[in-house]
Amino acid sequence: MATRDSKDPDLERSLTLLWSGRPQGRRGPRPRLTVDGIARAAVEVADAEGIEALSMQRIATELGYSTMSLYNHVPSKDLLLEVAADIGAGPPPDIGDPDDFRPAVRRWVAALWAGFRLRPWMLRVPFDHAPVGPHQLAWLDRLLRPLLAAGLSGRQARVAALHLTAVVRGTAQISLSLAAVNRTDDGVPRSDADLARILTGFLDERDYPALTAVYTAELAGDTAADTADEDPLPFELGFGVDRFLDGVESWVAANRPGADS
Amino acid sequence: MATRDSKDPDLERSLTLLWSGRPQGRRGPRPRLTVDGIARAAVEVADAEGIEALSMQRIATELGYSTMSLYNHVPSKDLLLEVAADIGAGPPPDIGDPDDFRPAVRRWVAALWAGFRLRPWMLRVPFDHAPVGPHQLAWLDRLLRPLLAAGLSGRQARVAALHLTAVVRGTAQISLSLAAVNRTDDGVPRSDADLARILTGFLDERDYPALTAVYTAELAGDTAADTADEDPLPFELGFGVDRFLDGVESWVAANRPGADS
DNA sequence: CATTAGAACGTATGACATACACAGTTTTAG
DNA sequence: CTAAAACTGTGTATGTCATACGTTCTAATG
């Protein structure tokens, strides 16, 4: 049951690694390193210097051990990243009464968004299967509660949760990377409007009619007050989420007695 | 104007690379390699052997040139990947009459889904800013047309498009990676149900009530006939998209005269 | 006590991206 | 018409990285 073997497919390994309640009474010297400690160090490094700086060597020196000792506890960097991502996710947010469907889901979305804003490196962790870590599943569980409470079936709730997760991730990937470019850029702080301005220079209106229409409108200062400051969802994310919730709401209202699809 | 210089931030470079209409009348020997040819070779390699096999050396030998010659045309692997991703996207699909809002959007979504199914490696190309390549923008343009036709404002259409793109990407990332695990796995072909079965072994019902409820229901064969075969959207993707479209529809109906947010 | 699983370590290997200097080739300036 | 300039393709070199392997030491078990 060492960590230094078995390169079988994947899922089982992730699971045992992520959920390992240390089996008692092993031989050998007492381990001074732990999976958890290693992953926690990885999170610290990623928080401080981004995911590019995250090498096995970096983690090891951070902990004061040799690079290879990590491999006694973790079978590969990929798996380690998976554990780090689960730890990085942290415990799920409190979203209030799940029966209060809409605000509960909105709070969940806002929390995930805030999480990605806090740890942008989590957007870079490649994503190899459905979430299986304890924290990730706890997040999922919290989201499923209001969705089920709203009247969705199990299957529907599951895909709705997937939908929402994907939306937050995708939106964050685009919006937050823009912010990252801002940091490295010395001159102009780039923004949506800047992008629009640059692009319109390249676009031929005949090839991209809708796009040029949208961007020129955007440049004409359609930018509208960024709604309420207390709303933690930016328009970019909130509009889509709200439309989706509208749709879910009316759908459950219409299909109250009906079965699945 | 060589490619062998200027490491300034990012966006401008991507743009000039992606849109470069070869400026005529340069000195030096006629280039035998082109950005396009290189990127096309990259696509071939990725198609055949996945993105892990995609190294600069691999591309170069594929083309019969030395590794370093690539750098005369492409400033870095990251930028090259961006170009390859744009080429891999290909021209946007024909989605029919944009005024026929719903089916048009659905066709677009189905096409993108099919694209990711065909080239799963595109899901692994890191995603550093809003799309700027000619093909990517053409896809975006095609999606914006029905959204605008449906009555959304420019800004709303833009975020709706972002929303839909994110959903397809995210859903594909999870569902298609499952399929990939299937391929490497020798014994059981894993599926949603398998995942459910495995997970329920780990989960404590008290910590994950909603999740266990969903999964046990799923195991009880809630799996329902996979709807129509002619519907190119799997339930996983279609349900969310349809709810979103419902929401958009009712929203534009309600806010016909109103301005933005 | 003797055995043995397992921990930490060092060294080694093989990819890989990319910097740099060189040699050959066209185009343009004088 | 010639010479410099700009550029292409190549070879070699460097530094980083994940990870395989063998060794040594430690502590729990028979």
Coordinates of C-alpha atoms (C1' of nucleotides) in Angstrom, one line a residue, chain A residues 4 25-30 55-57 67-68 71 76-77, chain D residues 16-30:
Chain A
R4 CA 5.6 4.2 -4.7
G25 CA 0.3 0.6 12.5
R26 CA 2.6 0.7 9.5
R27 CA 6.2 -0.3 9.7
G28 CA 9.2 1.8 8.9
P29 CA 10.1 5.1 10.4
R30 CA 7.3 7.5 11.4
S55 CA 7.5 22.6 -8.9
M56 CA 8.2 19.6 -6.8
Q57 CA 11.6 21.0 -5.9
T67 CA 12.6 16.6 -3.7
M68 CA 12.3 12.9 -3.9
Y71 CA 7.2 10.8 -3.9
S76 CA 2.8 12.2 -9.1
K77 CA 2.6 15.9 -9.5
Chain D
dT16 C1' 14.4 23.5 -15.4
dC17 C1' 11.6 19.8 -14.5
dA18 C1' 9.4 15.3 -13.3
dT19 C1' 10.6 11.2 -12.0
dA20 C1' 13.3 6.3 -11.8
dC21 C1' 16.5 3.8 -9.0
dG22 C1' 19.6 2.3 -5.4
dT23 C1' 21.1 3.1 -0.6
dT24 C1' 20.7 3.8 4.1
dC25 C1' 18.5 4.1 8.1
dT26 C1' 14.3 3.5 11.2
dA27 C1' 10.7 1.3 13.7
dA28 C1' 7.1 -2.0 14.1
dT29 C1' 6.1 -7.1 13.8
dG30 C1' 6.9 -12.1 14.2

